[in-house]
PDB file of C-alpha atoms in Angstrom:
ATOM      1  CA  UNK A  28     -19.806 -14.610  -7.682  1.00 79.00           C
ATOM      2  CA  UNK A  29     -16.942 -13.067  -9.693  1.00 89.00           C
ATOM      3  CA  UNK A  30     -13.033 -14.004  -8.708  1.00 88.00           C
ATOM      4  CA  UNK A  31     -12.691 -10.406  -7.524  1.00 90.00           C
ATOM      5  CA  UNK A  32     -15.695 -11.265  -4.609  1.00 92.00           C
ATOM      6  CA  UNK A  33     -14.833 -14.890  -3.868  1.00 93.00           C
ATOM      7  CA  UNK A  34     -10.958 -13.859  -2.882  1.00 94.00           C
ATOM      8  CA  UNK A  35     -12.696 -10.525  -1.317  1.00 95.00           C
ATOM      9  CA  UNK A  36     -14.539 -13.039   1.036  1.00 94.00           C
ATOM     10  CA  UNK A  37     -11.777 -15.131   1.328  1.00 94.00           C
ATOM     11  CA  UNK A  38      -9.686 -12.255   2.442  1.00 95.00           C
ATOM     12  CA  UNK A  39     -12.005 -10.635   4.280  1.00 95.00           C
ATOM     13  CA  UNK A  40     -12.800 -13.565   6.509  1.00 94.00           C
ATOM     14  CA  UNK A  41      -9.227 -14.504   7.488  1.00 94.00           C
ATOM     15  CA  UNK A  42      -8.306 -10.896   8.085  1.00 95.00           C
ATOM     16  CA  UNK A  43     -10.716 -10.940  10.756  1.00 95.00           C
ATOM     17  CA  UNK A  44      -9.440 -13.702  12.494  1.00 93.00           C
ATOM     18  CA  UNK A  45      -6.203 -11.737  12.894  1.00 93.00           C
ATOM     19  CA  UNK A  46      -7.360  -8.542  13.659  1.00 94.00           C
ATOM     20  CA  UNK A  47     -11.108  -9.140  14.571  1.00 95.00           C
ATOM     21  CA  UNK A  48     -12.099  -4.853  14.688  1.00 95.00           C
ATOM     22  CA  UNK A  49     -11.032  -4.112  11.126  1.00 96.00           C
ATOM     23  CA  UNK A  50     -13.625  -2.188   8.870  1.00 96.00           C
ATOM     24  CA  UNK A  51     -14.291  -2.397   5.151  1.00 95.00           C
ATOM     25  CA  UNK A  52     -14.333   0.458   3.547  1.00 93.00           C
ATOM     26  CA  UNK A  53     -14.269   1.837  -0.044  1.00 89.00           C
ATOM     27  CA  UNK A  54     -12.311  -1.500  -0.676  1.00 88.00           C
ATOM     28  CA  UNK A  55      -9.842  -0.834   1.821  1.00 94.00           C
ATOM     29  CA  UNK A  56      -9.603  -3.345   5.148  1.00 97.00           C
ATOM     30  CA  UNK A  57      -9.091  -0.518   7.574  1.00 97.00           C
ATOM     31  CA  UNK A  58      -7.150  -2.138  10.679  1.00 96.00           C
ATOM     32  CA  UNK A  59      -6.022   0.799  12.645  1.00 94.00           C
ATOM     33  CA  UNK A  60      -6.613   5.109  11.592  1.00 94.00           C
ATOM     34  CA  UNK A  61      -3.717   6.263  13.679  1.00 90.00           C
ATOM     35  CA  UNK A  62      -1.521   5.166  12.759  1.00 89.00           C
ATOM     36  CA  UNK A  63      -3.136   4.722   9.784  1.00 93.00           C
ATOM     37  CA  UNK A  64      -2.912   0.536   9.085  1.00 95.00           C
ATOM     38  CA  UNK A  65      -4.810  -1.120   6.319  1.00 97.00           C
ATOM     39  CA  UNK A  66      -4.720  -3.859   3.433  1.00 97.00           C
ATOM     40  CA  UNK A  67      -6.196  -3.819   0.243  1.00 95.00           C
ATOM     41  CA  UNK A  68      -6.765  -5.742  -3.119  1.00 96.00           C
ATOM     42  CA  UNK A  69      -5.204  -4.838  -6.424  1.00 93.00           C
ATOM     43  CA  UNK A  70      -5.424  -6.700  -9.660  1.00 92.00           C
ATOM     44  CA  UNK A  71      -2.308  -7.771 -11.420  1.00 90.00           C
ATOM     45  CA  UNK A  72      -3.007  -6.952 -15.018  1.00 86.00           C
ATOM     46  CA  UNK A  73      -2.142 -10.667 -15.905  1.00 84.00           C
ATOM     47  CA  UNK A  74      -4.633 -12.248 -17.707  1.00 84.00           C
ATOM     48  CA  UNK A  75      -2.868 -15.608 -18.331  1.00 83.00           C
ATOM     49  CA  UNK A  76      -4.506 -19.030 -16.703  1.00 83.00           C
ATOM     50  CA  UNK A  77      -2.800 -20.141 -13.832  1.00 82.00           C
ATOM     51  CA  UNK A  78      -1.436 -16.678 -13.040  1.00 87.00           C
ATOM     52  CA  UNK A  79      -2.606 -14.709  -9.937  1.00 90.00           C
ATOM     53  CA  UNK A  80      -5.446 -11.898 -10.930  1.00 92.00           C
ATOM     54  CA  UNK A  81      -5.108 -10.105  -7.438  1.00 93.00           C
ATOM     55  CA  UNK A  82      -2.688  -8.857  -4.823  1.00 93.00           C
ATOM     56  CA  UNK A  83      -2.950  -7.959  -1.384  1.00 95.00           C
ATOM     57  CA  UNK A  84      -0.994  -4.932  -0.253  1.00 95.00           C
ATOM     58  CA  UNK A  85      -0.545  -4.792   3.292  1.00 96.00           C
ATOM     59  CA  UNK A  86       0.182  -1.060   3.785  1.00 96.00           C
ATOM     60  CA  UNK A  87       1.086   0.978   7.248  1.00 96.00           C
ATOM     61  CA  UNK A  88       2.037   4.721   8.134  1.00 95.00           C
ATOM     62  CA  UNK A  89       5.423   5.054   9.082  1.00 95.00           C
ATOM     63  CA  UNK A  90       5.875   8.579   9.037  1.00 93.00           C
ATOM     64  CA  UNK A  91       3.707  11.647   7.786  1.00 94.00           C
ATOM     65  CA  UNK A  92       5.441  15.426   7.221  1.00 94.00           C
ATOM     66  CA  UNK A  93       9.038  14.465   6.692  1.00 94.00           C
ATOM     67  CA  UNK A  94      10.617  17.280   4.910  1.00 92.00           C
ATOM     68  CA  UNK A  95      10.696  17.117   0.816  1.00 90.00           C
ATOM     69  CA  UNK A  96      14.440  16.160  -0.082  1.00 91.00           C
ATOM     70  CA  UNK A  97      16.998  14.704  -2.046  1.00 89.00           C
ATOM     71  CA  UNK A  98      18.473  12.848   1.173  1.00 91.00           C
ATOM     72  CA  UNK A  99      14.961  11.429   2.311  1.00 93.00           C
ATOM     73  CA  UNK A 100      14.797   9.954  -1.130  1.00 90.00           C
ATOM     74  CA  UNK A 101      18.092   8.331  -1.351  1.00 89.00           C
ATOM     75  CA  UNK A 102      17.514   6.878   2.176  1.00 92.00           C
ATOM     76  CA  UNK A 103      14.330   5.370   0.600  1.00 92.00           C
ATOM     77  CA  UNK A 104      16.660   4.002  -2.054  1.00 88.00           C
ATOM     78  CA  UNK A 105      18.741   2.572   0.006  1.00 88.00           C
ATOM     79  CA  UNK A 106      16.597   0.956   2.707  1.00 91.00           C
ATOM     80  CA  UNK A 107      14.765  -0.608   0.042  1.00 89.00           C
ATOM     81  CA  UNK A 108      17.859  -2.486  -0.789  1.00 84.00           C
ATOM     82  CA  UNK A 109      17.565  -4.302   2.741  1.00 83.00           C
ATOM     83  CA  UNK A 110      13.665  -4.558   2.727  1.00 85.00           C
ATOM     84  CA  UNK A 111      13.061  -7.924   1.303  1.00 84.00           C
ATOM     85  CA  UNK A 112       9.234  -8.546   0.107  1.00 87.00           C
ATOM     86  CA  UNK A 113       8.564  -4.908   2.079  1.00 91.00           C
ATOM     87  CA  UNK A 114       9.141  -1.754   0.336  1.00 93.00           C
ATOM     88  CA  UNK A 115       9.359   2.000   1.776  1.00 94.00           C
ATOM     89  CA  UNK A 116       7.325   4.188  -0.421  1.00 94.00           C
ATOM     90  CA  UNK A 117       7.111   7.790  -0.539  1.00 92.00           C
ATOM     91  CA  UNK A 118       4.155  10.281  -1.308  1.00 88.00           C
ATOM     92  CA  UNK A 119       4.893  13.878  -1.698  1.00 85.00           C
ATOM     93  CA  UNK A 120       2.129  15.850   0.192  1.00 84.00           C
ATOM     94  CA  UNK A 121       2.934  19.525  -0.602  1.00 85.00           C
ATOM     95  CA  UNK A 122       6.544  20.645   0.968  1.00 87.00           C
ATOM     96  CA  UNK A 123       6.724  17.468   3.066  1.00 93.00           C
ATOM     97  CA  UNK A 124       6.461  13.867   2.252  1.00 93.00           C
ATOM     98  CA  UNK A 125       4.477  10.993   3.518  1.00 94.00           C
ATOM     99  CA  UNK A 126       6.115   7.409   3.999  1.00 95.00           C
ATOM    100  CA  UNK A 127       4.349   4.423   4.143  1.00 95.00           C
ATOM    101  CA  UNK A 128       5.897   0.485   3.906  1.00 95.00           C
ATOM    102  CA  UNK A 129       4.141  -1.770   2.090  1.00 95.00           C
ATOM    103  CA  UNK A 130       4.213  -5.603   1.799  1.00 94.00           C
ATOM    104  CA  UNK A 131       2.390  -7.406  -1.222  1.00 93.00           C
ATOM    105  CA  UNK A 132       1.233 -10.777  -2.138  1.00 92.00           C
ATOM    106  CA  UNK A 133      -0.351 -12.256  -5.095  1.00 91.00           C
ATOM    107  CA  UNK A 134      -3.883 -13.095  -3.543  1.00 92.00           C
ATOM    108  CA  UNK A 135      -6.021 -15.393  -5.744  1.00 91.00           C
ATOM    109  CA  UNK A 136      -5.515 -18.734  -3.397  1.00 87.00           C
ATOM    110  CA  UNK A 137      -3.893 -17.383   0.235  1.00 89.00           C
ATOM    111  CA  UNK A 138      -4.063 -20.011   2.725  1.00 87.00           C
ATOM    112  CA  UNK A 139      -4.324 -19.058   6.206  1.00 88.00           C
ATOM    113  CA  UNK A 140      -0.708 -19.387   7.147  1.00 86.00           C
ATOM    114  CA  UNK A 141       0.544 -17.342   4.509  1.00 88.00           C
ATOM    115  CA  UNK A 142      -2.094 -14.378   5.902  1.00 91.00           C
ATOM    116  CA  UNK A 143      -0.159 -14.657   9.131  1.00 90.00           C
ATOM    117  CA  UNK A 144       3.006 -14.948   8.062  1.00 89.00           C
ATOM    118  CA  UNK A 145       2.456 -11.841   5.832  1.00 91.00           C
ATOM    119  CA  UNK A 146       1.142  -9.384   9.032  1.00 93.00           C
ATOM    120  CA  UNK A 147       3.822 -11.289  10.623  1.00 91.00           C
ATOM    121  CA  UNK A 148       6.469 -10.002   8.289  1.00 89.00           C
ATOM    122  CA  UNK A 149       5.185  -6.668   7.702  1.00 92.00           C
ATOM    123  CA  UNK A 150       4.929  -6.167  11.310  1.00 91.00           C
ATOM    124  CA  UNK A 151       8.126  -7.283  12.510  1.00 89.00           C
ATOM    125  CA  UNK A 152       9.733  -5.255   9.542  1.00 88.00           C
ATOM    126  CA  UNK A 153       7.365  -2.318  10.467  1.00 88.00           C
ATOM    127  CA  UNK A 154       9.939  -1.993  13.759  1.00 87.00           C
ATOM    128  CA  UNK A 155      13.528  -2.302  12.236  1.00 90.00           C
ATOM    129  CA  UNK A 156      12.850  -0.481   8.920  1.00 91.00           C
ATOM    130  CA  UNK A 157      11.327   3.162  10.488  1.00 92.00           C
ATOM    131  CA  UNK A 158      14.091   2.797  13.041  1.00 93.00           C
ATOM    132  CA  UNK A 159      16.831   2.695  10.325  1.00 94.00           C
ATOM    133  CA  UNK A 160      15.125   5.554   8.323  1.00 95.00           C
ATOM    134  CA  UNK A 161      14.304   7.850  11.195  1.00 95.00           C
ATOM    135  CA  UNK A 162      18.323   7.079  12.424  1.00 95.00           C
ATOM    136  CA  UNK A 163      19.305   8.031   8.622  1.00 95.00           C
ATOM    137  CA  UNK A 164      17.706  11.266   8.580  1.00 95.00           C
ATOM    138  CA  UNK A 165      18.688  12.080  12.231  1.00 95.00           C
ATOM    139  CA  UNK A 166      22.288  11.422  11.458  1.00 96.00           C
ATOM    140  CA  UNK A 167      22.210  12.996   8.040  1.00 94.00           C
ATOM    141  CA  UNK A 168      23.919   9.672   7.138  1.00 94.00           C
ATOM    142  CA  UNK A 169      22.930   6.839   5.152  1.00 91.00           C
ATOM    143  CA  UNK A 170      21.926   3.718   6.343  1.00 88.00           C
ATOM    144  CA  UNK A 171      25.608   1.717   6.031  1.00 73.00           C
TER     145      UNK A 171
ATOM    146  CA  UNK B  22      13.920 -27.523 -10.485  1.00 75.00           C
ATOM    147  CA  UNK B  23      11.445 -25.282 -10.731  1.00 74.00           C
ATOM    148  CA  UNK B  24      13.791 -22.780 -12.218  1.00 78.00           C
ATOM    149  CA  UNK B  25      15.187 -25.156 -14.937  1.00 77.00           C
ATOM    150  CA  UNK B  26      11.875 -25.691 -16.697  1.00 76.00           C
ATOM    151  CA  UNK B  27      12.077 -21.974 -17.804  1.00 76.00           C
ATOM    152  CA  UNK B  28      15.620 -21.641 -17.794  1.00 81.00           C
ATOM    153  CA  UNK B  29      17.708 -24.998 -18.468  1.00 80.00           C
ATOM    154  CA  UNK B  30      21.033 -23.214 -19.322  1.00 82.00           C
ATOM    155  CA  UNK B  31      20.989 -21.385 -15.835  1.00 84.00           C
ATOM    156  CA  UNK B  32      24.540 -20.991 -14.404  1.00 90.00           C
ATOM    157  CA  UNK B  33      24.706 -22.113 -10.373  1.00 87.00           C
ATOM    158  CA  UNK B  34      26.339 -18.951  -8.188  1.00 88.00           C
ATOM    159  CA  UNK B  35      27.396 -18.900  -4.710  1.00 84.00           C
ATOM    160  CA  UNK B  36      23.801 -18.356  -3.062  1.00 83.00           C
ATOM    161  CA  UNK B  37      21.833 -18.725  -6.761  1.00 89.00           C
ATOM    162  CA  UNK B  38      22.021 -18.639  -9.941  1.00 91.00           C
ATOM    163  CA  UNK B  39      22.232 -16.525 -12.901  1.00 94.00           C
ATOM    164  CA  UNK B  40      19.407 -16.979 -15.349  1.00 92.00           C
ATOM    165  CA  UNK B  41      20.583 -15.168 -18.149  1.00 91.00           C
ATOM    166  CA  UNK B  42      23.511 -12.806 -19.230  1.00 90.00           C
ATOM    167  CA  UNK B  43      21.232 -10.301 -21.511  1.00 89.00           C
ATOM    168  CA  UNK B  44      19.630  -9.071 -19.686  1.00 90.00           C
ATOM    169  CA  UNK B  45      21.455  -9.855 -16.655  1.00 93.00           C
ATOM    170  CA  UNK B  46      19.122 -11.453 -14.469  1.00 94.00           C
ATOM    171  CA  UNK B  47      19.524 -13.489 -11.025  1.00 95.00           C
ATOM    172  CA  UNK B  48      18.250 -15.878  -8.708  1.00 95.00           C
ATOM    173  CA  UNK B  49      19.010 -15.322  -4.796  1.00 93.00           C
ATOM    174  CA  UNK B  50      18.023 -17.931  -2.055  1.00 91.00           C
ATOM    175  CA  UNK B  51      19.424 -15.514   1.302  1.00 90.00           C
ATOM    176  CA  UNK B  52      18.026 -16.232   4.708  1.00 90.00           C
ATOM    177  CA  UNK B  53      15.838 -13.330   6.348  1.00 87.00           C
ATOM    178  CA  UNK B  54      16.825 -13.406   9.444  1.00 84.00           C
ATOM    179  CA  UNK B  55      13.475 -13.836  11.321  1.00 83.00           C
ATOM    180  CA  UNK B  56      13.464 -16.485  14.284  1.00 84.00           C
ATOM    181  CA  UNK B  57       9.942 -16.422  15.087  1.00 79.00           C
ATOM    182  CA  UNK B  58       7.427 -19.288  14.226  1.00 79.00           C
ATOM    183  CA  UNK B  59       5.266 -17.647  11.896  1.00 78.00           C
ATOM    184  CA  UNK B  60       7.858 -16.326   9.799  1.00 84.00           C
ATOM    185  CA  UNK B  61      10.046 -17.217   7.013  1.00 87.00           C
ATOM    186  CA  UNK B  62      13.622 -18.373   7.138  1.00 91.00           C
ATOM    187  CA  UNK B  63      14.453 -18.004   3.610  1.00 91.00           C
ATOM    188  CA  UNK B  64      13.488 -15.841   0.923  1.00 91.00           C
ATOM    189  CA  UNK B  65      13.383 -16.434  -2.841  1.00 92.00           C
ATOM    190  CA  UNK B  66      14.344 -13.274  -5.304  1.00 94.00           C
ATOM    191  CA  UNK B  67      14.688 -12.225  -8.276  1.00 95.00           C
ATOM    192  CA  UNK B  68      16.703  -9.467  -9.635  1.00 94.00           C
ATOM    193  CA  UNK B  69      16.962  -7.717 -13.532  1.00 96.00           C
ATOM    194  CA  UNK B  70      18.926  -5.287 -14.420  1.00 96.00           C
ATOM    195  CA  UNK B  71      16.886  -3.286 -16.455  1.00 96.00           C
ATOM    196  CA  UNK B  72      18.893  -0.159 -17.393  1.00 96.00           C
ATOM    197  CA  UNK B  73      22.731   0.229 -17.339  1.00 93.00           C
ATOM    198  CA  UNK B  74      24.943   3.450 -16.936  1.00 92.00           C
ATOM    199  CA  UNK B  75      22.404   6.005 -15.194  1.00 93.00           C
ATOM    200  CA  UNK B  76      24.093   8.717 -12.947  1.00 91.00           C
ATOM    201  CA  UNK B  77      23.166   9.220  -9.607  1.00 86.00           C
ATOM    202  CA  UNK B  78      20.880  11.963  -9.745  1.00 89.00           C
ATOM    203  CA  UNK B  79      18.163  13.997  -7.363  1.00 87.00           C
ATOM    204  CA  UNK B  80      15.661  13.155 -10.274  1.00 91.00           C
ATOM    205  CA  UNK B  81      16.695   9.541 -10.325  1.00 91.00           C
ATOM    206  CA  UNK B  82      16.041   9.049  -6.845  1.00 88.00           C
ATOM    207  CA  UNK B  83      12.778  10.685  -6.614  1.00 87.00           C
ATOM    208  CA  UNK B  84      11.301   8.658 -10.185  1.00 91.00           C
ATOM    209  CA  UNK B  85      12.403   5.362  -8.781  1.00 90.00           C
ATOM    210  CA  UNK B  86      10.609   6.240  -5.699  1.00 87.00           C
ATOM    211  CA  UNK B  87       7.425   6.927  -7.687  1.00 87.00           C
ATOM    212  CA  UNK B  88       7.495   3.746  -9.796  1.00 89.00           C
ATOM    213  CA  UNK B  89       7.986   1.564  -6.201  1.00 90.00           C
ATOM    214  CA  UNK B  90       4.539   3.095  -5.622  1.00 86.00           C
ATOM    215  CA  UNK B  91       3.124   1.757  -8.839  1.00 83.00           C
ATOM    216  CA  UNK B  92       4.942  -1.582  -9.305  1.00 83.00           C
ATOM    217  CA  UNK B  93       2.883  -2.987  -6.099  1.00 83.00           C
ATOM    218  CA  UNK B  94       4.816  -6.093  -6.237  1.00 88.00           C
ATOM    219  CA  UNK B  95       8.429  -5.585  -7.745  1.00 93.00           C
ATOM    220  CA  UNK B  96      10.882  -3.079  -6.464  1.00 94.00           C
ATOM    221  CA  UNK B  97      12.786  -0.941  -8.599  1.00 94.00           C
ATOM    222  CA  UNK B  98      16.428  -0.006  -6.614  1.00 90.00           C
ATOM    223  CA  UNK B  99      19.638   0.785  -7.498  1.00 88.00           C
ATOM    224  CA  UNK B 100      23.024  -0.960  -7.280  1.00 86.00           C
ATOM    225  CA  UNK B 101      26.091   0.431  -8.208  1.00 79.00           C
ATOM    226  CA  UNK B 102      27.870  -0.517 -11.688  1.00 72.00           C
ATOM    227  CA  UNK B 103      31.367   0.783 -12.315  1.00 75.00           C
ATOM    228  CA  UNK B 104      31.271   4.859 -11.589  1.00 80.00           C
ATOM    229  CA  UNK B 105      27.850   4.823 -12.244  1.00 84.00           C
ATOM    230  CA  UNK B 106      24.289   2.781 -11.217  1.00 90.00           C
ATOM    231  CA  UNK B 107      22.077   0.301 -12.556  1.00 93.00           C
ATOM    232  CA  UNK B 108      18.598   0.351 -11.679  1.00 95.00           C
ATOM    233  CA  UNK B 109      17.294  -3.067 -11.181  1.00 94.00           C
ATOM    234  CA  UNK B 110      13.737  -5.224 -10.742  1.00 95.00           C
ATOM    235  CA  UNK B 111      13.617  -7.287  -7.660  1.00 95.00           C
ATOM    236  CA  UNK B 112      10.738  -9.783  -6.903  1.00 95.00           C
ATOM    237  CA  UNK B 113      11.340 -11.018  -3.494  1.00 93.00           C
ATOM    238  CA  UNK B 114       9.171 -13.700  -2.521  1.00 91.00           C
ATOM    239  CA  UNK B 115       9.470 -16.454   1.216  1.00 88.00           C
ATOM    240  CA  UNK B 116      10.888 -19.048  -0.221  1.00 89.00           C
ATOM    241  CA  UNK B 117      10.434 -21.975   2.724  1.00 87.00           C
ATOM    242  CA  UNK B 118       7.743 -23.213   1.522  1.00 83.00           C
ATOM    243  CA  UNK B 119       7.667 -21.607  -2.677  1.00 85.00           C
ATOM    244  CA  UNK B 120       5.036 -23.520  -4.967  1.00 85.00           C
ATOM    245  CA  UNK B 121       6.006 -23.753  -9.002  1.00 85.00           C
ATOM    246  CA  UNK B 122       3.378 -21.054  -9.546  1.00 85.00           C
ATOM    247  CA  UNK B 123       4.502 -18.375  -7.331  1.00 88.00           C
ATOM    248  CA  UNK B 124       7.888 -18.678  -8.989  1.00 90.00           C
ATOM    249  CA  UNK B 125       6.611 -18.590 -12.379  1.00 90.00           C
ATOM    250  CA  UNK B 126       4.611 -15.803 -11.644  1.00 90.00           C
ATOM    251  CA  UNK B 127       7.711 -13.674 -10.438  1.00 93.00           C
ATOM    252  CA  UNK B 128       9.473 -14.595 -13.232  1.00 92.00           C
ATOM    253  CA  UNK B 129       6.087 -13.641 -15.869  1.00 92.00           C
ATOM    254  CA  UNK B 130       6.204  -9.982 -13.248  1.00 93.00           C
ATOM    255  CA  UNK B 131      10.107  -9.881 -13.959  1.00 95.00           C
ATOM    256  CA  UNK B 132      10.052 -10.102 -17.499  1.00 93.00           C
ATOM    257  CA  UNK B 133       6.593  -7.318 -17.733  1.00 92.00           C
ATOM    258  CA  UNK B 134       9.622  -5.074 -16.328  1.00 94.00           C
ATOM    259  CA  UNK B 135      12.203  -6.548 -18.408  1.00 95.00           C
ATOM    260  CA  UNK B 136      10.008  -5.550 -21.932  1.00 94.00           C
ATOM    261  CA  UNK B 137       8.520  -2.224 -20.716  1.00 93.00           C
ATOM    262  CA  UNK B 138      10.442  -0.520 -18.202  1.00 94.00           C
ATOM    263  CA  UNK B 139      14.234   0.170 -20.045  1.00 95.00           C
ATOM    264  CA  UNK B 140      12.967   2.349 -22.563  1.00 95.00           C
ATOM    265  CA  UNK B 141      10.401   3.827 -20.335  1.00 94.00           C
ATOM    266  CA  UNK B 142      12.998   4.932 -17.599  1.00 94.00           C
ATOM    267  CA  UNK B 143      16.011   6.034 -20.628  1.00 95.00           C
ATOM    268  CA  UNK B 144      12.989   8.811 -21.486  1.00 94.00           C
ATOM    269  CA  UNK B 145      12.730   9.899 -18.461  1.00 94.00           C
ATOM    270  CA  UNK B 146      15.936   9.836 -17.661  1.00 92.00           C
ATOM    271  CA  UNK B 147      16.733  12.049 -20.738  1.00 93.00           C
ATOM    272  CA  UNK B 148      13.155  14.307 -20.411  1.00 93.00           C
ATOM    273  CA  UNK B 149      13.638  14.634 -16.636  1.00 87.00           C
ATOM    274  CA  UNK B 150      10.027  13.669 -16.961  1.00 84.00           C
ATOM    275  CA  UNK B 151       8.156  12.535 -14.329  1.00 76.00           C
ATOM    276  CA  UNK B 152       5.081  11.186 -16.273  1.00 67.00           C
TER     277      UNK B 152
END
């Protein structure tokens, strides 16, 4: 079994436990579609012994079809100042913008309480962050 | 302790300590502000200034905001420096319970940014390119 399937498993097995209806896909763990609500693992390029191989990337829709600007950017910029381990990211999807937050965590050994305190995290800063960025963009001000 | 295997001349701040002057590069301990059971009280980060000077810019804005979605773990922000901004790395880890490996490992991620990323984002910067 390579490293890449044993912390698949691994991951795979305690993700279930928290949410017990998520669906592998494509190497995705699908949690929710709408809003769209899944984890996944990425390798870390390092190739150094004792060094994590893998992350997990905990990633959830905040917001789909905000307009394309210069402001919705700079809010980005700036919220991710405040975000700790969680980061707003942005993916341009024609004349509007997709934006997603994302929480990641090198992988290769995750014990069971650091699972839940990641979806813990993530979901706890999955309510204050939007609610600062949709307030930004409402205001036309940036988050202070 | 863990931090003075790697860096023994480390200077102590107010809530860290500076690791080295060049490049400038810092340790923060800063609480999170969670209450609940299951979630951390502290977290453990570190930031690198990896390019000095940059102006504020539309094109700025929008290439840092394409790295973050490469750089899965570090974030790449902003801060302001005199009249103008330094863009910075910052690993930010929980810290309540931090093992020796998962701070060596955000220091081995930190300095990956530290060697690539300066001259990477000054061509941009000057190509207003967004490869």
């Amino acid at each position: 079994m390579s490293n890449l399937e044993r912390v698949r498993a691994h991951v795979s097995m305690n993700i279930s436990e928290i949410y017990p209806n998520v669906v592998e896909s494509e190497g995705l763990f699908i949690i929710s579609i709408a809003p769209a609500f899944a984890a996944r693992l990425i390798e870390t390029g390092a190739v150094t012994e004792g060094l994590p191989s893998l992350y997990l990337t905990v990633i959830s829709e905040v917001k789909n079809g905000i307009p394309n600007t210069p402001f919705l950017y700079e809010v980005i910029a700036a919220l991710n100042l405040t975000t700790g381990p969680n980061k707003l990211i942005v993916v341009k999807d024609g004349d509007v913008a997709n934006v997603s937050l994302t929480s990641t965590v090198p992988a290769d050994d995750l014990q069971k309480r650091e699972f839940v305190t990641l979806f813990a995290m993530h979901a706890a800063n999955g309510e204050t962050i939007p609610a600062k960025l949709f307030e930004a963009l409402a205001t036309n001000r940036l988050p202070g | 302790m863990y931090l003075s295997q790697s860096f023994p001349d480390k200077i102590e701040l107010d809530d860290g300590w500076l690791l080295t002057d060049d490049p400038y590069a810092t340790v923060r301990i800063f609480p999170t502000g969670f209450e609940g059971d299951d979630l951390p009280k502290y977290y453990f980060s570190i930031e690198a200034e990896l390019v000095d000077g940059v102006k504020d810019t539309p094109f700025l804005q929008k290439y840092l905001s394409l790295m973050n979605s490469s750089y899965h773990y570090a974030k790449i922000t902003l801060l302001k420096s005199g009249k103008n901004l330094a863009v910075y790395s910052v690993v930010t880890i929980p810290a309540d319970d931090l093992q020796q490996k998962e701070v060596l490992f955000a220091l081995f991620v930190t300095g990956g940014l530290i060697e690539n990323l300066p001259d990477r984002i000054r061509h941009a910067i000057k190509t207003k390119s967004l490869d």
